[in-house]
mmCIF file of C-alpha atoms in Angstrom:
data_model
loop_
_atom_site.group_PDB
_atom_site.id
_atom_site.type_symbol
_atom_site.label_atom_id
_atom_site.label_comp_id
_atom_site.label_asym_id
_atom_site.label_seq_id
_atom_site.Cartn_x
_atom_site.Cartn_y
_atom_site.Cartn_z
ATOM 1 C CA MET R 1 -14.009 4.007 -28.712
ATOM 2 C CA THR R 2 -11.036 5.427 -28.869
ATOM 3 C CA GLU R 3 -11.541 6.960 -25.851
ATOM 4 C CA LEU R 4 -11.590 3.235 -24.339
ATOM 5 C CA LEU R 5 -8.175 2.138 -26.042
ATOM 6 C CA LEU R 6 -6.979 5.591 -24.531
ATOM 7 C CA ILE R 7 -7.938 5.101 -20.782
ATOM 8 C CA ILE R 8 -6.480 1.311 -21.340
ATOM 9 C CA VAL R 9 -3.513 2.763 -23.054
ATOM 10 C CA SER R 10 -2.502 4.911 -19.974
ATOM 11 C CA ALA R 11 -4.067 2.175 -17.562
ATOM 12 C CA VAL R 12 -1.411 -0.023 -18.595
ATOM 13 C CA LEU R 13 2.002 2.766 -19.669
ATOM 14 C CA VAL R 14 1.319 6.244 -18.548
ATOM 15 C CA ASN R 15 -0.195 5.863 -14.853
ATOM 16 C CA ASN R 16 0.910 2.432 -14.315
ATOM 17 C CA PHE R 17 -0.801 1.407 -11.161
ATOM 18 C CA VAL R 18 2.367 -0.107 -9.697
ATOM 19 C CA LEU R 19 4.939 1.934 -10.941
ATOM 20 C CA SER R 20 3.777 5.657 -11.119
ATOM 21 C CA ARG R 21 0.327 5.539 -8.818
ATOM 22 C CA PHE R 22 2.488 3.317 -6.096
ATOM 23 C CA LEU R 23 -0.878 0.936 -5.642
ATOM 24 C CA GLY R 24 0.221 -3.229 -5.109
ATOM 25 C CA ILE R 25 3.674 -2.739 -4.131
ATOM 26 C CA CYS R 26 3.579 -5.852 -1.890
ATOM 27 C CA PRO R 27 2.467 -7.748 -4.016
ATOM 28 C CA PHE R 28 4.714 -6.026 -6.060
ATOM 29 C CA ILE R 29 7.739 -7.101 -4.007
ATOM 30 C CA GLY R 30 6.477 -10.134 -2.423
ATOM 31 C CA VAL R 31 5.570 -12.339 -4.841
ATOM 32 C CA SER R 32 8.052 -11.453 -8.114
ATOM 33 C CA LYS R 33 11.168 -14.157 -7.373
ATOM 34 C CA LYS R 34 10.230 -15.804 -10.394
ATOM 35 C CA VAL R 35 8.125 -15.208 -13.186
ATOM 36 C CA GLU R 36 5.810 -17.961 -13.308
ATOM 37 C CA THR R 37 4.727 -16.991 -10.107
ATOM 38 C CA ALA R 38 4.802 -13.365 -11.286
ATOM 39 C CA THR R 39 3.018 -14.068 -14.457
ATOM 40 C CA GLY R 40 0.511 -16.289 -11.455
ATOM 41 C CA MET R 41 -0.349 -13.795 -9.620
ATOM 42 C CA GLY R 42 -0.666 -11.201 -12.062
ATOM 43 C CA MET R 43 -3.885 -13.652 -13.498
ATOM 44 C CA ALA R 44 -5.343 -13.446 -10.576
ATOM 45 C CA VAL R 45 -5.208 -9.938 -10.413
ATOM 46 C CA ILE R 46 -6.735 -8.877 -13.644
ATOM 47 C CA PHE R 47 -9.493 -11.361 -12.786
ATOM 48 C CA VAL R 48 -10.561 -10.389 -9.617
ATOM 49 C CA MET R 49 -9.368 -6.175 -10.497
ATOM 50 C CA THR R 50 -11.720 -6.001 -13.255
ATOM 51 C CA LEU R 51 -15.112 -8.058 -11.751
ATOM 52 C CA ALA R 52 -14.012 -5.806 -8.779
ATOM 53 C CA SER R 53 -14.368 -2.314 -10.914
ATOM 54 C CA MET R 54 -17.794 -3.677 -11.722
ATOM 55 C CA ILE R 55 -19.831 -4.871 -8.768
ATOM 56 C CA THR R 56 -18.312 -2.062 -6.605
ATOM 57 C CA TRP R 57 -19.668 -0.010 -9.337
ATOM 58 C CA ILE R 58 -22.815 -1.069 -9.066
ATOM 59 C CA VAL R 59 -22.817 -0.988 -5.929
ATOM 60 C CA GLU R 60 -22.176 2.831 -5.689
ATOM 61 C CA TYR R 61 -24.484 3.661 -8.505
ATOM 62 C CA TYR R 62 -27.384 1.044 -6.919
ATOM 63 C CA LEU R 63 -27.323 1.111 -2.958
ATOM 64 C CA LEU R 64 -25.094 3.025 -1.737
ATOM 65 C CA ASP R 65 -25.538 6.516 -4.241
ATOM 66 C CA PRO R 66 -29.781 5.752 -4.260
ATOM 67 C CA PHE R 67 -30.042 6.001 -0.013
ATOM 68 C CA ASN R 68 -27.302 8.514 0.622
ATOM 69 C CA LEU R 69 -24.925 6.618 2.288
ATOM 70 C CA SER R 70 -21.766 7.327 0.585
ATOM 71 C CA PHE R 71 -19.322 7.935 3.682
ATOM 72 C CA LEU R 72 -19.852 4.314 4.294
ATOM 73 C CA ARG R 73 -18.058 3.553 0.876
ATOM 74 C CA THR R 74 -14.698 2.175 2.208
ATOM 75 C CA ILE R 75 -16.188 -0.425 4.257
ATOM 76 C CA THR R 76 -18.865 -1.654 1.837
ATOM 77 C CA PHE R 77 -16.009 -1.681 -1.154
ATOM 78 C CA ILE R 78 -14.135 -3.425 1.311
ATOM 79 C CA LEU R 79 -15.957 -6.109 2.016
ATOM 80 C CA VAL R 80 -17.526 -6.135 -1.428
ATOM 81 C CA ILE R 81 -14.048 -7.067 -2.475
ATOM 82 C CA ALA R 82 -13.330 -9.877 0.285
ATOM 83 C CA SER R 83 -16.525 -11.471 0.145
ATOM 84 C CA LEU R 84 -16.159 -11.328 -3.646
ATOM 85 C CA VAL R 85 -12.619 -13.206 -3.472
ATOM 86 C CA GLN R 86 -14.024 -16.259 -1.339
ATOM 87 C CA LEU R 87 -16.335 -16.332 -3.867
ATOM 88 C CA VAL R 88 -14.326 -17.183 -6.698
ATOM 89 C CA GLU R 89 -12.008 -18.826 -5.198
ATOM 90 C CA MET R 90 -14.419 -21.090 -4.670
ATOM 91 C CA THR R 91 -16.248 -21.486 -7.837
ATOM 92 C CA VAL R 92 -13.391 -21.607 -9.799
ATOM 93 C CA GLN R 93 -11.934 -24.237 -7.358
ATOM 94 C CA LYS R 94 -15.672 -25.651 -8.698
ATOM 95 C CA ILE R 95 -15.928 -25.398 -12.187
ATOM 96 C CA ALA R 96 -12.413 -24.503 -13.177
ATOM 97 C CA PRO R 97 -10.113 -27.292 -10.899
ATOM 98 C CA PRO R 98 -6.530 -26.524 -13.371
ATOM 99 C CA LEU R 99 -6.870 -23.006 -13.292
ATOM 100 C CA TYR R 100 -7.758 -22.989 -9.671
ATOM 101 C CA THR R 101 -3.952 -24.896 -9.476
ATOM 102 C CA ALA R 102 -2.861 -22.466 -11.135
ATOM 103 C CA LEU R 103 -3.833 -18.907 -8.955
ATOM 104 C CA GLY R 104 -4.994 -21.353 -6.095
ATOM 105 C CA ILE R 105 -2.846 -19.263 -3.505
ATOM 106 C CA TYR R 106 -2.318 -16.204 -5.433
ATOM 107 C CA LEU R 107 -6.664 -15.505 -4.757
ATOM 108 C CA PRO R 108 -6.363 -15.125 -1.368
ATOM 109 C CA LEU R 109 -3.089 -12.710 -0.730
ATOM 110 C CA ILE R 110 -5.455 -10.274 -2.952
ATOM 111 C CA THR R 111 -8.419 -8.786 -0.499
ATOM 112 C CA THR R 112 -5.382 -7.035 0.865
ATOM 113 C CA ASN R 113 -3.969 -6.103 -2.342
ATOM 114 C CA CYS R 114 -4.400 -1.983 -2.536
ATOM 115 C CA ALA R 115 -4.732 -2.415 -5.892
ATOM 116 C CA ILE R 116 -7.911 -3.644 -6.076
ATOM 117 C CA LEU R 117 -9.289 -1.383 -3.364
ATOM 118 C CA GLY R 118 -7.047 1.606 -4.792
ATOM 119 C CA CYS R 119 -9.178 0.850 -8.763
ATOM 120 C CA ALA R 120 -12.611 0.754 -7.256
ATOM 121 C CA ILE R 121 -12.412 3.947 -4.683
ATOM 122 C CA LEU R 122 -10.529 5.949 -8.202
ATOM 123 C CA ASN R 123 -13.743 4.254 -10.427
ATOM 124 C CA ILE R 124 -16.154 6.522 -8.685
ATOM 125 C CA GLN R 125 -13.820 9.384 -8.198
ATOM 126 C CA LYS R 126 -12.989 9.965 -11.895
ATOM 127 C CA ASN R 127 -16.956 9.647 -12.293
ATOM 128 C CA TYR R 128 -16.126 6.818 -15.179
ATOM 129 C CA SER R 129 -19.969 5.032 -16.764
ATOM 130 C CA PHE R 130 -20.012 1.520 -16.241
ATOM 131 C CA ILE R 131 -17.958 0.154 -19.471
ATOM 132 C CA GLU R 132 -15.319 2.647 -18.714
ATOM 133 C CA ALA R 133 -15.260 1.418 -15.239
ATOM 134 C CA SER R 134 -14.819 -2.398 -16.028
ATOM 135 C CA ILE R 135 -11.752 -0.886 -18.850
ATOM 136 C CA PHE R 136 -9.485 0.626 -16.419
ATOM 137 C CA GLY R 137 -10.176 -2.152 -14.054
ATOM 138 C CA PHE R 138 -9.203 -4.663 -16.530
ATOM 139 C CA GLY R 139 -5.899 -2.057 -17.880
ATOM 140 C CA SER R 140 -4.834 -0.719 -15.303
ATOM 141 C CA SER R 141 -4.384 -4.815 -13.576
ATOM 142 C CA LEU R 142 -3.040 -5.659 -17.640
ATOM 143 C CA GLY R 143 0.137 -3.543 -16.490
ATOM 144 C CA PHE R 144 0.050 -4.768 -12.728
ATOM 145 C CA THR R 145 1.178 -7.491 -15.299
ATOM 146 C CA LEU R 146 2.950 -6.501 -16.888
ATOM 147 C CA ALA R 147 4.771 -4.832 -14.467
ATOM 148 C CA ILE R 148 5.304 -7.558 -12.324
ATOM 149 C CA VAL R 149 6.431 -9.872 -15.031
ATOM 150 C CA LEU R 150 9.153 -7.710 -16.508
ATOM 151 C CA PHE R 151 9.822 -6.518 -12.495
ATOM 152 C CA ALA R 152 10.252 -10.616 -11.955
ATOM 153 C CA GLY R 153 12.993 -11.672 -14.910
ATOM 154 C CA ILE R 154 15.020 -8.772 -13.732
ATOM 155 C CA ARG R 155 14.590 -10.278 -10.424
ATOM 156 C CA GLN R 156 15.172 -13.466 -11.566
ATOM 157 C CA ARG R 157 18.834 -11.782 -13.202
ATOM 158 C CA LEU R 158 19.921 -10.248 -10.427
ATOM 159 C CA SER R 159 20.254 -13.036 -8.543
ATOM 160 C CA LEU R 160 22.922 -14.205 -9.669
ATOM 161 C CA TYR R 161 24.641 -11.726 -9.301
ATOM 162 C CA ARG R 162 26.526 -10.890 -6.404
ATOM 163 C CA VAL R 163 25.634 -6.862 -5.199
ATOM 164 C CA PRO R 164 26.971 -6.151 -1.919
ATOM 165 C CA LYS R 165 25.894 -7.571 1.682
ATOM 166 C CA SER R 166 23.570 -4.953 3.427
ATOM 167 C CA MET R 167 21.858 -4.064 0.038
ATOM 168 C CA GLU R 168 21.105 -7.905 -1.022
ATOM 169 C CA GLY R 169 16.857 -8.593 -0.555
ATOM 170 C CA ALA R 170 14.624 -6.158 -0.314
ATOM 171 C CA ALA R 171 17.290 -3.031 -1.123
ATOM 172 C CA ILE R 172 18.089 -4.080 -4.185
ATOM 173 C CA ALA R 173 15.041 -4.924 -5.259
ATOM 174 C CA LEU R 174 13.189 -1.318 -4.716
ATOM 175 C CA ILE R 175 16.606 -0.156 -6.608
ATOM 176 C CA THR R 176 15.231 -1.910 -9.467
ATOM 177 C CA ALA R 177 12.452 -0.896 -8.762
ATOM 178 C CA GLY R 178 12.491 2.456 -9.437
ATOM 179 C CA ILE R 179 14.780 1.999 -12.352
ATOM 180 C CA LEU R 180 12.511 0.523 -14.083
ATOM 181 C CA SER R 181 9.723 3.135 -13.321
ATOM 182 C CA LEU R 182 12.376 6.016 -14.935
ATOM 183 C CA ALA R 183 12.138 3.425 -18.019
ATOM 184 C CA PHE R 184 7.785 4.211 -17.350
ATOM 185 C CA LEU R 185 8.385 7.662 -17.313
ATOM 186 C CA GLY R 186 9.860 7.943 -20.600
ATOM 187 C CA PHE R 187 5.882 7.361 -21.876
ATOM 188 C CA SER R 188 4.466 9.580 -19.841
ATOM 189 C CA GLY R 189 3.352 12.697 -22.604
ATOM 190 C CA LEU R 190 1.653 9.673 -24.839
ATOM 191 C CA VAL R 191 -1.473 10.421 -23.512
ATOM 192 C CA LYS R 192 -2.788 13.947 -21.831
ATOM 193 C CA MET W 20 7.380 -0.900 33.198
ATOM 194 C CA SER W 21 9.905 -2.086 31.328
ATOM 195 C CA LYS W 22 7.728 -4.962 29.112
ATOM 196 C CA ILE W 23 5.697 -1.780 28.116
ATOM 197 C CA TRP W 24 8.673 -0.032 27.523
ATOM 198 C CA GLN W 25 9.865 -3.009 25.413
ATOM 199 C CA GLU W 26 6.765 -3.540 23.263
ATOM 200 C CA PHE W 27 6.322 0.387 22.782
ATOM 201 C CA SER W 28 10.033 0.724 21.662
ATOM 202 C CA LYS W 29 10.342 -2.320 19.591
ATOM 203 C CA GLY W 30 8.363 -0.521 16.929
ATOM 204 C CA ILE W 31 10.336 2.254 16.417
ATOM 205 C CA PHE W 32 13.938 1.246 14.852
ATOM 206 C CA LYS W 33 14.673 -2.716 15.647
ATOM 207 C CA GLU W 34 10.919 -3.950 14.300
ATOM 208 C CA ASN W 35 10.151 -1.128 12.289
ATOM 209 C CA PRO W 36 7.135 -1.627 10.191
ATOM 210 C CA LEU W 37 8.540 0.110 7.314
ATOM 211 C CA LEU W 38 12.555 -0.460 6.957
ATOM 212 C CA ILE W 39 12.704 -3.600 9.010
ATOM 213 C CA LEU W 40 9.294 -5.919 8.513
ATOM 214 C CA LEU W 41 8.514 -3.725 5.105
ATOM 215 C CA LEU W 42 5.290 -3.048 5.768
ATOM 216 C CA GLY W 43 2.893 -0.415 4.452
ATOM 217 C CA MET W 44 5.137 0.030 1.173
ATOM 218 C CA CYS W 45 2.221 1.928 -0.731
ATOM 219 C CA PRO W 46 1.284 4.941 1.684
ATOM 220 C CA ALA W 47 5.128 5.081 1.922
ATOM 221 C CA LEU W 48 6.036 5.740 -1.477
ATOM 222 C CA ALA W 49 3.669 7.894 -2.513
ATOM 223 C CA VAL W 50 2.430 10.567 0.120
ATOM 224 C CA THR W 51 6.311 11.183 1.190
ATOM 225 C CA THR W 52 7.003 13.962 -2.044
ATOM 226 C CA ALA W 53 6.447 16.610 1.338
ATOM 227 C CA VAL W 54 7.491 16.268 5.402
ATOM 228 C CA GLU W 55 3.888 17.481 5.771
ATOM 229 C CA ASN W 56 1.785 14.831 3.870
ATOM 230 C CA GLY W 57 4.725 12.084 5.109
ATOM 231 C CA ILE W 58 3.343 13.043 9.127
ATOM 232 C CA GLY W 59 0.184 13.585 7.804
ATOM 233 C CA MET W 60 0.009 10.100 6.460
ATOM 234 C CA GLY W 61 2.304 9.034 9.687
ATOM 235 C CA LEU W 62 -0.169 10.357 12.175
ATOM 236 C CA ALA W 63 -3.655 9.521 10.870
ATOM 237 C CA SER W 64 -2.337 6.042 10.569
ATOM 238 C CA THR W 65 -1.357 5.585 13.768
ATOM 239 C CA PHE W 66 -3.970 7.257 14.637
ATOM 240 C CA VAL W 67 -6.013 4.165 13.667
ATOM 241 C CA LEU W 68 -3.570 1.460 14.556
ATOM 242 C CA VAL W 69 -4.271 2.572 18.103
ATOM 243 C CA CYS W 70 -7.498 2.767 18.405
ATOM 244 C CA SER W 71 -7.810 -0.838 16.119
ATOM 245 C CA ASN W 72 -5.604 -2.860 17.958
ATOM 246 C CA ILE W 73 -7.584 -1.397 21.308
ATOM 247 C CA VAL W 74 -10.307 -2.399 19.887
ATOM 248 C CA VAL W 75 -9.209 -5.416 18.731
ATOM 249 C CA SER W 76 -8.190 -6.212 22.168
ATOM 250 C CA ILE W 77 -10.914 -5.905 23.717
ATOM 251 C CA ILE W 78 -13.291 -7.752 21.901
ATOM 252 C CA ARG W 79 -10.487 -10.627 20.909
ATOM 253 C CA GLY W 80 -12.605 -13.270 23.352
ATOM 254 C CA VAL W 81 -16.076 -12.660 21.696
ATOM 255 C CA ILE W 82 -14.945 -13.369 18.177
ATOM 256 C CA PRO W 83 -14.926 -16.269 16.471
ATOM 257 C CA ASN W 84 -11.949 -17.683 14.836
ATOM 258 C CA LYS W 85 -13.290 -18.207 11.544
ATOM 259 C CA VAL W 86 -14.628 -14.845 11.014
ATOM 260 C CA ARG W 87 -12.099 -13.293 13.025
ATOM 261 C CA ILE W 88 -9.861 -11.427 9.251
ATOM 262 C CA PRO W 89 -13.324 -9.541 8.466
ATOM 263 C CA ALA W 90 -14.540 -8.636 11.891
ATOM 264 C CA PHE W 91 -11.110 -7.014 12.322
ATOM 265 C CA ILE W 92 -10.890 -5.678 8.787
ATOM 266 C CA VAL W 93 -14.310 -3.863 9.639
ATOM 267 C CA VAL W 94 -12.991 -2.088 12.610
ATOM 268 C CA ILE W 95 -9.957 -0.639 10.708
ATOM 269 C CA ALA W 96 -11.998 0.487 8.268
ATOM 270 C CA SER W 97 -14.653 2.091 10.659
ATOM 271 C CA PHE W 98 -11.539 4.286 11.980
ATOM 272 C CA VAL W 99 -10.108 5.060 8.570
ATOM 273 C CA THR W 100 -13.885 6.461 8.152
ATOM 274 C CA ILE W 101 -14.100 8.270 11.026
ATOM 275 C CA VAL W 102 -10.213 9.848 9.758
ATOM 276 C CA ASP W 103 -11.336 10.368 6.100
ATOM 277 C CA LEU W 104 -14.636 12.880 7.421
ATOM 278 C CA PHE W 105 -12.662 14.186 9.682
ATOM 279 C CA LEU W 106 -9.015 15.453 7.812
ATOM 280 C CA ASN W 107 -12.553 16.307 5.018
ATOM 281 C CA GLY W 108 -13.552 18.675 7.394
ATOM 282 C CA TYR W 109 -11.344 20.364 9.730
ATOM 283 C CA MET W 110 -7.955 20.234 7.210
ATOM 284 C CA TYR W 111 -8.754 19.985 3.877
ATOM 285 C CA GLU W 112 -5.329 20.849 2.167
ATOM 286 C CA LEU W 113 -3.954 17.723 3.745
ATOM 287 C CA TRP W 114 -6.508 15.197 2.713
ATOM 288 C CA LYS W 115 -6.430 17.054 -0.907
ATOM 289 C CA SER W 116 -3.114 16.420 -0.931
ATOM 290 C CA LEU W 117 -3.310 12.452 0.580
ATOM 291 C CA GLY W 118 -6.142 12.144 -1.554
ATOM 292 C CA LEU W 119 -6.715 8.213 -2.889
ATOM 293 C CA PHE W 120 -4.545 6.903 -0.043
ATOM 294 C CA ILE W 121 -6.677 8.201 3.125
ATOM 295 C CA PRO W 122 -9.382 5.045 2.589
ATOM 296 C CA LEU W 123 -6.517 2.940 1.061
ATOM 297 C CA ILE W 124 -5.243 2.855 4.889
ATOM 298 C CA VAL W 125 -7.692 -0.247 5.104
ATOM 299 C CA VAL W 126 -5.946 -1.832 3.139
ATOM 300 C CA ASN W 127 -2.464 -1.199 4.793
ATOM 301 C CA CYS W 128 -0.293 -3.988 6.026
ATOM 302 C CA MET W 129 1.220 -2.472 8.743
ATOM 303 C CA ILE W 130 -2.371 -2.659 10.085
ATOM 304 C CA LEU W 131 -4.341 -5.697 10.286
ATOM 305 C CA GLY W 132 -0.989 -7.050 10.695
ATOM 306 C CA ARG W 133 -0.460 -5.999 14.032
ATOM 307 C CA ALA W 134 -4.396 -6.674 14.734
ATOM 308 C CA GLU W 135 -3.545 -10.348 13.805
ATOM 309 C CA ALA W 136 -0.494 -11.196 15.019
ATOM 310 C CA PHE W 137 0.016 -8.690 18.699
ATOM 311 C CA ALA W 138 -3.454 -7.511 19.436
ATOM 312 C CA SER W 139 -5.431 -10.477 19.333
ATOM 313 C CA ARG W 140 -3.238 -11.447 21.914
ATOM 314 C CA ASN W 141 -2.369 -9.294 24.268
ATOM 315 C CA SER W 142 -4.547 -7.372 27.252
ATOM 316 C CA ILE W 143 -5.346 -3.577 25.915
ATOM 317 C CA MET W 144 -2.466 -1.756 27.976
ATOM 318 C CA MET W 145 0.373 -4.316 25.575
ATOM 319 C CA SER W 146 -1.882 -3.696 22.863
ATOM 320 C CA PHE W 147 -2.012 0.274 22.762
ATOM 321 C CA PHE W 148 1.910 0.950 23.854
ATOM 322 C CA ASP W 149 3.016 -2.143 21.032
ATOM 323 C CA GLY W 150 0.113 0.041 18.077
ATOM 324 C CA LEU W 151 1.493 3.330 19.744
ATOM 325 C CA GLY W 152 5.240 2.425 18.782
ATOM 326 C CA MET W 153 4.678 0.971 15.350
ATOM 327 C CA GLY W 154 2.957 3.673 14.435
ATOM 328 C CA LEU W 155 5.329 6.790 15.998
ATOM 329 C CA GLY W 156 8.241 3.987 14.112
ATOM 330 C CA PHE W 157 6.056 4.231 10.698
ATOM 331 C CA THR W 158 5.728 8.572 11.135
ATOM 332 C CA LEU W 159 9.294 8.569 11.518
ATOM 333 C CA ALA W 160 10.822 6.515 8.466
ATOM 334 C CA LEU W 161 8.278 8.903 6.407
ATOM 335 C CA VAL W 162 9.954 11.607 7.429
ATOM 336 C CA VAL W 163 13.004 10.834 7.166
ATOM 337 C CA LEU W 164 11.736 9.969 4.181
ATOM 338 C CA SER W 165 9.970 12.632 3.060
ATOM 339 C CA THR W 166 13.473 15.217 4.643
ATOM 340 C CA PHE W 167 15.312 13.147 1.637
ATOM 341 C CA ARG W 168 12.546 13.757 -1.625
ATOM 342 C CA GLU W 169 11.914 17.373 0.068
ATOM 343 C CA ILE W 170 15.299 18.883 0.309
ATOM 344 C CA LEU W 171 16.973 16.928 -3.041
ATOM 345 C CA GLY W 172 13.567 17.115 -5.159
ATOM 346 C CA ASN W 173 12.758 20.392 -3.975
ATOM 347 C CA GLY W 174 14.999 22.323 -2.913
ATOM 348 C CA THR W 175 12.447 23.022 0.358
ATOM 349 C CA PHE W 176 12.409 22.084 4.016
ATOM 350 C CA PHE W 177 8.360 22.552 5.377
ATOM 351 C CA GLY W 178 8.156 24.492 2.429
ATOM 352 C CA ILE W 179 10.545 26.222 3.218
ATOM 353 C CA LYS W 180 13.996 27.708 0.644
ATOM 354 C CA LEU W 181 16.749 25.762 2.253
ATOM 355 C CA PHE W 182 18.666 26.936 -0.589
ATOM 356 C CA GLY W 183 20.081 30.339 -3.481
ATOM 357 C CA GLU W 184 18.632 30.955 -6.859
ATOM 358 C CA GLY W 185 21.652 28.675 -8.140
ATOM 359 C CA PHE W 186 19.960 25.923 -6.858
ATOM 360 C CA GLU W 187 19.183 23.185 -9.368
ATOM 361 C CA PRO W 188 16.257 20.317 -7.713
ATOM 362 C CA ALA W 189 16.739 17.060 -8.743
ATOM 363 C CA VAL W 190 13.284 16.986 -9.631
ATOM 364 C CA LEU W 191 13.814 13.285 -10.273
ATOM 365 C CA MET W 192 13.309 12.737 -7.032
ATOM 366 C CA ILE W 193 9.803 13.489 -6.266
ATOM 367 C CA LEU W 194 8.677 11.955 -9.118
ATOM 368 C CA PRO W 195 7.865 7.813 -8.679
ATOM 369 C CA PRO W 196 11.487 6.901 -8.997
ATOM 370 C CA GLY W 197 12.577 8.869 -6.531
ATOM 371 C CA ALA W 198 10.296 7.216 -4.125
ATOM 372 C CA PHE W 199 11.540 4.069 -4.838
ATOM 373 C CA ILE W 200 15.725 4.041 -4.971
ATOM 374 C CA THR W 201 15.626 6.821 -2.042
ATOM 375 C CA LEU W 202 13.560 3.576 0.342
ATOM 376 C CA GLY W 203 15.891 1.040 -1.054
ATOM 377 C CA PHE W 204 18.690 3.064 0.073
ATOM 378 C CA MET W 205 16.865 3.524 3.658
ATOM 379 C CA VAL W 206 16.709 -0.038 4.058
ATOM 380 C CA ALA W 207 20.438 -0.853 2.898
ATOM 381 C CA GLY W 208 21.345 1.558 5.400
ATOM 382 C CA VAL W 209 19.722 -0.153 8.207
ATOM 383 C CA ASN W 210 20.447 -3.566 7.059
ATOM 384 C CA ALA W 211 24.450 -2.191 7.060
ATOM 385 C CA ILE W 212 23.597 -1.198 11.368
ATOM 386 C CA ASN W 213 22.074 -3.911 11.592
ATOM 387 C CA LYS W 214 24.736 -6.097 10.745
ATOM 388 C CA ARG W 215 27.576 -4.322 12.518
ATOM 389 C CA ARG W 216 25.014 -4.175 16.077
ATOM 390 C CA GLU W 217 24.880 -8.024 14.978
ATOM 391 C CA GLU W 218 28.584 -8.063 14.524
ATOM 392 C CA ARG W 219 29.476 -6.206 17.931
ATOM 393 C CA SER W 220 27.709 -8.600 19.989
ATOM 394 C CA GLY W 221 29.554 -11.313 18.789
ATOM 395 C CA LYS W 222 32.793 -10.711 19.701
#
């Protein structure tokens, strides 16, 4: 039990996916102008990443491993994730229309989110068991959500202030992210 | 000939994928702790980009419009697997230090973006030069970024010590925050240069 808790704490705070592993930077910079959209993106990522961790784990150990096909891992995982996103989109649209209207536009964007593929590959590299892999997927996406919501809050405030002309937009966003990452550096040492 | 030059050169500065279009930021931030890694990542991405551009351009007439994105992804993923196995076999040290980010070239938005926006609409020749220019522009940006980080954060360039014993490296620069801050200043610098150019041509 403590081990699972440690995986979550480490994925959310210490090795935060965005701020210390640099995974999922594109949506992190792209969809973080408002807190609401950032929350929507975060929720969509939590949903897909947890599912993707479970399914890619099953694919690796029940399909690729027995047939010695692990060199096809990259190509298989990206296809699994792409079809999973499509499937999730259709299911959510059918079963929970309100959820779909909330997450709708963010779901297709997730296919090219490197955090999802990165998480799936990390699960295999770290030799996680099925339970650990799904917990790691959940924790990592939670960390992503925390980071993007905090960042959106800062950017919303920042938009009210005047910054130097050439710093506007992405430049100041990157420097803000750097300072946020500096703050998260304070958590290192929390978990070995 | 001038058109080829135009397609090739636009990726280097005017439409630099990293500094102007802001594509491919994940590998750019993650692997640029040393110049060697920056060059390795840049060349690996360039290889995948050029090859996938050529293949996408060849098959652009055959692929139905609806399934083009999955088809492009499969093409890209195959070349990434080639690079992954090649580096693992012949350049093990580099493979180890780039680590997770080699398979993640698949989801580098720069490569899919060029396949979709350029190679699926242009001839093989043009796509080749477009890929080459974009890839070299990306490599160049990575080299500049990693030069700053390695010199300031480690006091070395290509692993050669630059300063005497008294130099205390700013370790922050090779830690994650340094990556964000350096790239932020680089983007701001390029913005400032572009603004000045525009003003000059406007006068």
